[in-house]
Amino acid sequence: MAKPVIGLTTYPPGPGHGPHTPELYVQAVVRAGGAPVLLPHVGADMVDAWLSRLDGVVLIGGGDIEPARYDGGEHPTIYNLNPARDDTELALTRAVLASKLPTLAICRGLQLVNTVLGGTLHLHLPDVVGEDTLHRAPPREPVPHPVRVQPGSCLAGLLGEHSESASWHHQAIDQLGEGLQPVAWAPDGVIEAVELQGNPQLTAVQWHPEITAADDTRQQALFDHLVRLAASQAT
């Protein structure tokens, strides 16, 4: 049986290299039994061609979405804005939601989902919830914190009702996009995961499961679930 093909979004090019995806995401997909391919942000006109060949998608983390995309303001901590990446990934996100293609949205990926559905983001979490719960260690490093998961949610079926998760973000959902329901929270009340009414093919989390998935079967379960859904769709 052919492995389901899983597209992963990419970071921008840099000196000496083109668009790229951190190895932790790629290996998590491989462990789950998927065949990973990278999706460079080369234009929204690529999306239909991708979706005709993909069985699932991972919307990976990365820099901030341009605040104008969700009617946000300015903040000195906003970083790594990339209009070309926003254009491509917002179009891809709209398409996977419309087609109900199996999708795992991680950190920036969750924020893309919320933005496409008309939601907004907190520009800088310490301004809103303080720093009793760290969502990112200085200067910009991942940090663990507990997550409480809604009993009976699809996510609870994968993780259980409590999880220790690797957090690496300074923004998060403010106003929820249409049809989204929060299903996980940090100790300070920040929304850590959402589910979309009528679309069980979407898993969207604010933390970074790829960081610990190699050693934590519950975090790996998010990638396993994606590949199972993709394999089912491919048959």
PDB file of C-alpha atoms in Angstrom:
ATOM      1  CA  MET A   1       0.000   0.000   0.000  1.00  0.00           C
ATOM      2  CA  ALA A   2       1.374   3.414  -0.958  1.00  0.00           C
ATOM      3  CA  LYS A   3       2.260   5.797   1.837  1.00  0.00           C
ATOM      4  CA  PRO A   4      -0.063   8.822   2.077  1.00  0.00           C
ATOM      5  CA  VAL A   5       1.602  11.973   0.767  1.00  0.00           C
ATOM      6  CA  ILE A   6       1.772  14.731   3.383  1.00  0.00           C
ATOM      7  CA  GLY A   7       2.622  18.302   2.373  1.00  0.00           C
ATOM      8  CA  LEU A   8       4.472  20.452   4.883  1.00  0.00           C
ATOM      9  CA  THR A   9       4.686  24.219   4.631  1.00  0.00           C
ATOM     10  CA  THR A  10       8.121  25.824   4.798  1.00  0.00           C
ATOM     11  CA  TYR A  11      10.236  28.555   6.324  1.00  0.00           C
ATOM     12  CA  PRO A  12      11.458  31.355   4.020  1.00  0.00           C
ATOM     13  CA  PRO A  13      14.734  31.030   2.103  1.00  0.00           C
ATOM     14  CA  GLY A  14      17.921  32.287   3.725  1.00  0.00           C
ATOM     15  CA  PRO A  15      21.578  32.758   2.788  1.00  0.00           C
ATOM     16  CA  GLY A  16      22.747  29.617   1.033  1.00  0.00           C
ATOM     17  CA  HIS A  17      19.477  27.708   1.102  1.00  0.00           C
ATOM     18  CA  GLY A  18      15.937  27.779  -0.246  1.00  0.00           C
ATOM     19  CA  PRO A  19      12.605  27.257   1.536  1.00  0.00           C
ATOM     20  CA  HIS A  20      12.999  24.576   4.199  1.00  0.00           C
ATOM     21  CA  THR A  21      11.146  22.680   6.899  1.00  0.00           C
ATOM     22  CA  PRO A  22      12.778  21.757  10.234  1.00  0.00           C
ATOM     23  CA  GLU A  23      13.712  18.090  10.424  1.00  0.00           C
ATOM     24  CA  LEU A  24      11.603  17.465  13.534  1.00  0.00           C
ATOM     25  CA  TYR A  25       8.393  17.917  11.535  1.00  0.00           C
ATOM     26  CA  VAL A  26       9.638  15.733   8.706  1.00  0.00           C
ATOM     27  CA  GLN A  27      10.699  12.895  10.986  1.00  0.00           C
ATOM     28  CA  ALA A  28       7.391  12.968  12.893  1.00  0.00           C
ATOM     29  CA  VAL A  29       5.546  12.464   9.592  1.00  0.00           C
ATOM     30  CA  VAL A  30       7.924   9.647   8.586  1.00  0.00           C
ATOM     31  CA  ARG A  31       7.438   7.885  11.943  1.00  0.00           C
ATOM     32  CA  ALA A  32       3.683   8.099  11.392  1.00  0.00           C
ATOM     33  CA  GLY A  33       4.027   6.330   8.040  1.00  0.00           C
ATOM     34  CA  GLY A  34       3.586   9.326   5.753  1.00  0.00           C
ATOM     35  CA  ALA A  35       5.628  10.424   2.750  1.00  0.00           C
ATOM     36  CA  PRO A  36       6.582  14.081   3.387  1.00  0.00           C
ATOM     37  CA  VAL A  37       6.923  16.680   0.646  1.00  0.00           C
ATOM     38  CA  LEU A  38       7.753  20.362   1.133  1.00  0.00           C
ATOM     39  CA  LEU A  39       5.487  23.192  -0.029  1.00  0.00           C
ATOM     40  CA  PRO A  40       7.452  26.377  -0.781  1.00  0.00           C
ATOM     41  CA  HIS A  41       5.613  29.698  -0.622  1.00  0.00           C
ATOM     42  CA  VAL A  42       5.787  30.459  -4.313  1.00  0.00           C
ATOM     43  CA  GLY A  43       2.249  31.708  -4.843  1.00  0.00           C
ATOM     44  CA  ALA A  44      -1.392  30.969  -4.178  1.00  0.00           C
ATOM     45  CA  ASP A  45      -1.778  29.677  -7.738  1.00  0.00           C
ATOM     46  CA  MET A  46       0.094  26.517  -6.691  1.00  0.00           C
ATOM     47  CA  VAL A  47      -2.556  25.444  -4.177  1.00  0.00           C
ATOM     48  CA  ASP A  48      -4.935  23.617  -6.534  1.00  0.00           C
ATOM     49  CA  ALA A  49      -2.070  21.612  -8.031  1.00  0.00           C
ATOM     50  CA  TRP A  50      -0.840  20.647  -4.563  1.00  0.00           C
ATOM     51  CA  LEU A  51      -4.234  19.582  -3.317  1.00  0.00           C
ATOM     52  CA  SER A  52      -4.821  17.369  -6.334  1.00  0.00           C
ATOM     53  CA  ARG A  53      -1.791  15.317  -5.270  1.00  0.00           C
ATOM     54  CA  LEU A  54      -1.731  15.515  -1.457  1.00  0.00           C
ATOM     55  CA  ASP A  55      -3.473  13.259   1.053  1.00  0.00           C
ATOM     56  CA  GLY A  56      -2.824  15.544   4.041  1.00  0.00           C
ATOM     57  CA  VAL A  57      -1.119  18.765   5.120  1.00  0.00           C
ATOM     58  CA  VAL A  58       0.919  20.020   8.078  1.00  0.00           C
ATOM     59  CA  LEU A  59       0.770  23.802   8.529  1.00  0.00           C
ATOM     60  CA  ILE A  60       4.025  24.256  10.437  1.00  0.00           C
ATOM     61  CA  GLY A  61       5.109  27.013  12.826  1.00  0.00           C
ATOM     62  CA  GLY A  62       7.279  30.013  12.051  1.00  0.00           C
ATOM     63  CA  GLY A  63       7.229  33.798  12.065  1.00  0.00           C
ATOM     64  CA  ASP A  64       4.238  36.012  12.716  1.00  0.00           C
ATOM     65  CA  ILE A  65       1.358  36.579  10.319  1.00  0.00           C
ATOM     66  CA  GLU A  66       1.200  40.167   9.105  1.00  0.00           C
ATOM     67  CA  PRO A  67      -1.281  41.803  11.546  1.00  0.00           C
ATOM     68  CA  ALA A  68      -3.140  43.588   8.730  1.00  0.00           C
ATOM     69  CA  ARG A  69      -4.384  40.153   7.664  1.00  0.00           C
ATOM     70  CA  TYR A  70      -6.596  40.053  10.766  1.00  0.00           C
ATOM     71  CA  ASP A  71      -7.080  43.814  11.282  1.00  0.00           C
ATOM     72  CA  GLY A  72      -4.393  43.856  13.970  1.00  0.00           C
ATOM     73  CA  GLY A  73      -2.141  46.731  14.979  1.00  0.00           C
ATOM     74  CA  GLU A  74       1.603  47.110  15.431  1.00  0.00           C
ATOM     75  CA  HIS A  75       3.889  45.792  18.163  1.00  0.00           C
ATOM     76  CA  PRO A  76       7.696  45.923  18.486  1.00  0.00           C
ATOM     77  CA  THR A  77       7.930  42.169  19.130  1.00  0.00           C
ATOM     78  CA  ILE A  78       6.387  41.157  15.798  1.00  0.00           C
ATOM     79  CA  TYR A  79       9.024  39.359  13.740  1.00  0.00           C
ATOM     80  CA  ASN A  80       9.847  37.512  10.504  1.00  0.00           C
ATOM     81  CA  LEU A  81       6.947  38.928   8.493  1.00  0.00           C
ATOM     82  CA  ASN A  82       6.863  37.464   5.001  1.00  0.00           C
ATOM     83  CA  PRO A  83       4.035  38.542   2.677  1.00  0.00           C
ATOM     84  CA  ALA A  84       4.769  35.806   0.138  1.00  0.00           C
ATOM     85  CA  ARG A  85       4.508  33.147   2.832  1.00  0.00           C
ATOM     86  CA  ASP A  86       1.279  34.681   4.141  1.00  0.00           C
ATOM     87  CA  ASP A  87      -0.237  34.797   0.644  1.00  0.00           C
ATOM     88  CA  THR A  88       0.549  31.160  -0.093  1.00  0.00           C
ATOM     89  CA  GLU A  89      -0.321  29.728   3.305  1.00  0.00           C
ATOM     90  CA  LEU A  90      -3.562  31.667   3.754  1.00  0.00           C
ATOM     91  CA  ALA A  91      -4.706  30.409   0.350  1.00  0.00           C
ATOM     92  CA  LEU A  92      -3.634  26.872   1.247  1.00  0.00           C
ATOM     93  CA  THR A  93      -5.443  27.072   4.586  1.00  0.00           C
ATOM     94  CA  ARG A  94      -8.672  28.233   2.933  1.00  0.00           C
ATOM     95  CA  ALA A  95      -8.407  25.367   0.467  1.00  0.00           C
ATOM     96  CA  VAL A  96      -7.767  22.580   2.981  1.00  0.00           C
ATOM     97  CA  LEU A  97     -10.635  23.785   5.164  1.00  0.00           C
ATOM     98  CA  ALA A  98     -13.003  23.975   2.205  1.00  0.00           C
ATOM     99  CA  SER A  99     -12.014  20.514   0.956  1.00  0.00           C
ATOM    100  CA  LYS A 100     -11.736  19.002   4.455  1.00  0.00           C
ATOM    101  CA  LEU A 101      -8.340  17.597   3.590  1.00  0.00           C
ATOM    102  CA  PRO A 102      -6.743  16.043   6.704  1.00  0.00           C
ATOM    103  CA  THR A 103      -4.687  18.820   8.288  1.00  0.00           C
ATOM    104  CA  LEU A 104      -2.498  19.265  11.348  1.00  0.00           C
ATOM    105  CA  ALA A 105      -2.083  22.976  12.123  1.00  0.00           C
ATOM    106  CA  ILE A 106       0.774  23.799  14.505  1.00  0.00           C
ATOM    107  CA  CYS A 107       1.372  27.175  16.210  1.00  0.00           C
ATOM    108  CA  ARG A 108       1.438  29.593  13.252  1.00  0.00           C
ATOM    109  CA  GLY A 109      -0.747  27.004  11.508  1.00  0.00           C
ATOM    110  CA  LEU A 110      -3.480  27.343  14.133  1.00  0.00           C
ATOM    111  CA  GLN A 111      -3.214  31.118  13.800  1.00  0.00           C
ATOM    112  CA  LEU A 112      -3.647  30.817  10.022  1.00  0.00           C
ATOM    113  CA  VAL A 113      -6.823  28.783  10.567  1.00  0.00           C
ATOM    114  CA  ASN A 114      -8.188  31.369  12.992  1.00  0.00           C
ATOM    115  CA  THR A 115      -7.307  34.230  10.624  1.00  0.00           C
ATOM    116  CA  VAL A 116      -8.922  32.589   7.584  1.00  0.00           C
ATOM    117  CA  LEU A 117     -12.122  32.081   9.590  1.00  0.00           C
ATOM    118  CA  GLY A 118     -12.298  35.740  10.584  1.00  0.00           C
ATOM    119  CA  GLY A 119     -10.673  35.583  14.021  1.00  0.00           C
ATOM    120  CA  THR A 120      -7.994  37.801  15.547  1.00  0.00           C
ATOM    121  CA  LEU A 121      -4.780  37.312  17.514  1.00  0.00           C
ATOM    122  CA  HIS A 122      -3.264  38.808  20.636  1.00  0.00           C
ATOM    123  CA  LEU A 123      -0.217  40.654  19.322  1.00  0.00           C
ATOM    124  CA  HIS A 124       1.978  39.842  22.350  1.00  0.00           C
ATOM    125  CA  LEU A 125       0.782  37.529  25.101  1.00  0.00           C
ATOM    126  CA  PRO A 126       2.787  38.989  28.027  1.00  0.00           C
ATOM    127  CA  ASP A 127       0.851  42.242  27.533  1.00  0.00           C
ATOM    128  CA  VAL A 128      -2.413  40.328  27.986  1.00  0.00           C
ATOM    129  CA  VAL A 129      -1.817  37.483  30.447  1.00  0.00           C
ATOM    130  CA  GLY A 130       1.511  38.393  32.066  1.00  0.00           C
ATOM    131  CA  GLU A 131       4.334  35.914  32.434  1.00  0.00           C
ATOM    132  CA  ASP A 132       3.292  33.593  35.259  1.00  0.00           C
ATOM    133  CA  THR A 133       2.989  30.959  32.525  1.00  0.00           C
ATOM    134  CA  LEU A 134       5.791  31.292  30.003  1.00  0.00           C
ATOM    135  CA  HIS A 135       4.796  30.581  26.418  1.00  0.00           C
ATOM    136  CA  ARG A 136       8.282  31.296  25.117  1.00  0.00           C
ATOM    137  CA  ALA A 137      11.572  31.539  26.991  1.00  0.00           C
ATOM    138  CA  PRO A 138      13.926  34.504  26.349  1.00  0.00           C
ATOM    139  CA  PRO A 139      15.053  35.446  23.825  1.00  0.00           C
ATOM    140  CA  ARG A 140      12.868  33.192  21.623  1.00  0.00           C
ATOM    141  CA  GLU A 141      13.192  29.605  22.849  1.00  0.00           C
ATOM    142  CA  PRO A 142      10.693  26.783  23.507  1.00  0.00           C
ATOM    143  CA  VAL A 143       9.522  26.087  27.042  1.00  0.00           C
ATOM    144  CA  PRO A 144       7.267  23.347  28.484  1.00  0.00           C
ATOM    145  CA  HIS A 145       3.988  24.015  30.248  1.00  0.00           C
ATOM    146  CA  PRO A 146       0.906  21.928  31.074  1.00  0.00           C
ATOM    147  CA  VAL A 147      -2.185  21.951  28.888  1.00  0.00           C
ATOM    148  CA  ARG A 148      -5.716  21.079  29.999  1.00  0.00           C
ATOM    149  CA  VAL A 149      -7.808  19.353  27.305  1.00  0.00           C
ATOM    150  CA  GLN A 150     -11.608  19.376  27.064  1.00  0.00           C
ATOM    151  CA  PRO A 151     -13.026  15.978  28.049  1.00  0.00           C
ATOM    152  CA  GLY A 152     -14.862  14.322  25.202  1.00  0.00           C
ATOM    153  CA  SER A 153     -13.058  16.308  22.499  1.00  0.00           C
ATOM    154  CA  CYS A 154     -11.305  14.614  19.594  1.00  0.00           C
ATOM    155  CA  LEU A 155      -8.038  15.974  20.985  1.00  0.00           C
ATOM    156  CA  ALA A 156      -8.653  14.343  24.365  1.00  0.00           C
ATOM    157  CA  GLY A 157      -9.022  11.036  22.545  1.00  0.00           C
ATOM    158  CA  LEU A 158      -5.450  11.460  21.312  1.00  0.00           C
ATOM    159  CA  LEU A 159      -3.738  13.126  24.287  1.00  0.00           C
ATOM    160  CA  GLY A 160      -5.917  12.514  27.302  1.00  0.00           C
ATOM    161  CA  GLU A 161      -7.196  15.393  29.409  1.00  0.00           C
ATOM    162  CA  HIS A 162      -3.780  16.666  30.530  1.00  0.00           C
ATOM    163  CA  SER A 163      -0.543  17.058  28.611  1.00  0.00           C
ATOM    164  CA  GLU A 164       2.909  18.548  29.067  1.00  0.00           C
ATOM    165  CA  SER A 165       3.535  20.464  25.871  1.00  0.00           C
ATOM    166  CA  ALA A 166       6.409  22.366  24.281  1.00  0.00           C
ATOM    167  CA  SER A 167       5.325  25.991  23.903  1.00  0.00           C
ATOM    168  CA  TRP A 168       7.076  28.386  21.520  1.00  0.00           C
ATOM    169  CA  HIS A 169       4.940  31.409  20.698  1.00  0.00           C
ATOM    170  CA  HIS A 170       4.230  34.974  21.772  1.00  0.00           C
ATOM    171  CA  GLN A 171       0.851  35.325  20.049  1.00  0.00           C
ATOM    172  CA  ALA A 172      -2.386  33.365  20.403  1.00  0.00           C
ATOM    173  CA  ILE A 173      -6.083  33.491  19.604  1.00  0.00           C
ATOM    174  CA  ASP A 174      -7.969  36.555  20.801  1.00  0.00           C
ATOM    175  CA  GLN A 175     -11.339  36.432  19.012  1.00  0.00           C
ATOM    176  CA  LEU A 176     -12.238  32.994  17.698  1.00  0.00           C
ATOM    177  CA  GLY A 177     -12.841  32.454  14.002  1.00  0.00           C
ATOM    178  CA  GLU A 178     -16.257  31.308  12.824  1.00  0.00           C
ATOM    179  CA  GLY A 179     -17.073  27.730  13.778  1.00  0.00           C
ATOM    180  CA  LEU A 180     -14.034  27.216  16.007  1.00  0.00           C
ATOM    181  CA  GLN A 181     -14.387  25.798  19.502  1.00  0.00           C
ATOM    182  CA  PRO A 182     -11.560  25.939  22.058  1.00  0.00           C
ATOM    183  CA  VAL A 183     -10.666  22.491  23.390  1.00  0.00           C
ATOM    184  CA  ALA A 184      -7.407  23.080  25.297  1.00  0.00           C
ATOM    185  CA  TRP A 185      -6.007  25.801  27.541  1.00  0.00           C
ATOM    186  CA  ALA A 186      -2.759  26.801  29.236  1.00  0.00           C
ATOM    187  CA  PRO A 187      -2.824  27.489  33.009  1.00  0.00           C
ATOM    188  CA  ASP A 188      -3.296  31.223  32.296  1.00  0.00           C
ATOM    189  CA  GLY A 189      -6.352  30.599  30.117  1.00  0.00           C
ATOM    190  CA  VAL A 190      -4.658  31.044  26.733  1.00  0.00           C
ATOM    191  CA  ILE A 191      -6.363  28.899  24.075  1.00  0.00           C
ATOM    192  CA  GLU A 192      -4.010  26.061  23.154  1.00  0.00           C
ATOM    193  CA  ALA A 193      -6.126  24.072  20.671  1.00  0.00           C
ATOM    194  CA  VAL A 194      -9.315  24.396  18.657  1.00  0.00           C
ATOM    195  CA  GLU A 195     -11.668  22.137  16.752  1.00  0.00           C
ATOM    196  CA  LEU A 196     -13.821  23.195  13.808  1.00  0.00           C
ATOM    197  CA  GLN A 197     -17.499  22.376  13.735  1.00  0.00           C
ATOM    198  CA  GLY A 198     -18.260  19.958  10.924  1.00  0.00           C
ATOM    199  CA  ASN A 199     -14.605  19.274  10.111  1.00  0.00           C
ATOM    200  CA  PRO A 200     -13.107  16.442  12.179  1.00  0.00           C
ATOM    201  CA  GLN A 201     -10.260  16.240   9.645  1.00  0.00           C
ATOM    202  CA  LEU A 202      -8.622  19.293  11.261  1.00  0.00           C
ATOM    203  CA  THR A 203      -6.380  19.139  14.334  1.00  0.00           C
ATOM    204  CA  ALA A 204      -5.089  22.563  15.406  1.00  0.00           C
ATOM    205  CA  VAL A 205      -2.753  23.147  18.359  1.00  0.00           C
ATOM    206  CA  GLN A 206      -0.848  26.214  19.540  1.00  0.00           C
ATOM    207  CA  TRP A 207       2.118  24.283  20.950  1.00  0.00           C
ATOM    208  CA  HIS A 208       4.847  22.405  19.036  1.00  0.00           C
ATOM    209  CA  PRO A 209       4.283  18.627  19.232  1.00  0.00           C
ATOM    210  CA  GLU A 210       7.162  17.945  16.836  1.00  0.00           C
ATOM    211  CA  ILE A 211       9.698  19.045  19.485  1.00  0.00           C
ATOM    212  CA  THR A 212       8.938  16.132  21.830  1.00  0.00           C
ATOM    213  CA  ALA A 213       7.185  13.658  19.497  1.00  0.00           C
ATOM    214  CA  ALA A 214      10.224  11.380  19.174  1.00  0.00           C
ATOM    215  CA  ASP A 215      10.087  10.628  22.913  1.00  0.00           C
ATOM    216  CA  ASP A 216       6.426  11.352  23.770  1.00  0.00           C
ATOM    217  CA  THR A 217       3.915   8.996  22.187  1.00  0.00           C
ATOM    218  CA  ARG A 218       1.032  11.352  22.962  1.00  0.00           C
ATOM    219  CA  GLN A 219       2.592  14.171  20.937  1.00  0.00           C
ATOM    220  CA  GLN A 220       3.508  11.740  18.160  1.00  0.00           C
ATOM    221  CA  ALA A 221      -0.155  10.652  18.206  1.00  0.00           C
ATOM    222  CA  LEU A 222      -1.102  13.953  16.554  1.00  0.00           C
ATOM    223  CA  PHE A 223       1.014  13.067  13.511  1.00  0.00           C
ATOM    224  CA  ASP A 224      -0.147   9.441  13.601  1.00  0.00           C
ATOM    225  CA  HIS A 225      -3.761  10.637  13.559  1.00  0.00           C
ATOM    226  CA  LEU A 226      -3.106  12.892  10.577  1.00  0.00           C
ATOM    227  CA  VAL A 227      -1.524  10.083   8.571  1.00  0.00           C
ATOM    228  CA  ARG A 228      -4.349   7.643   9.454  1.00  0.00           C
ATOM    229  CA  LEU A 229      -6.909  10.167   8.196  1.00  0.00           C
ATOM    230  CA  ALA A 230      -4.817  10.798   5.083  1.00  0.00           C
ATOM    231  CA  ALA A 231      -4.487   7.063   4.389  1.00  0.00           C
ATOM    232  CA  SER A 232      -8.237   6.642   4.729  1.00  0.00           C
ATOM    233  CA  GLN A 233      -8.854   9.477   2.281  1.00  0.00           C
ATOM    234  CA  ALA A 234      -6.304   8.099  -0.178  1.00  0.00           C
ATOM    235  CA  THR A 235      -8.028   4.692  -0.469  1.00  0.00           C
TER     236      THR A 235
END
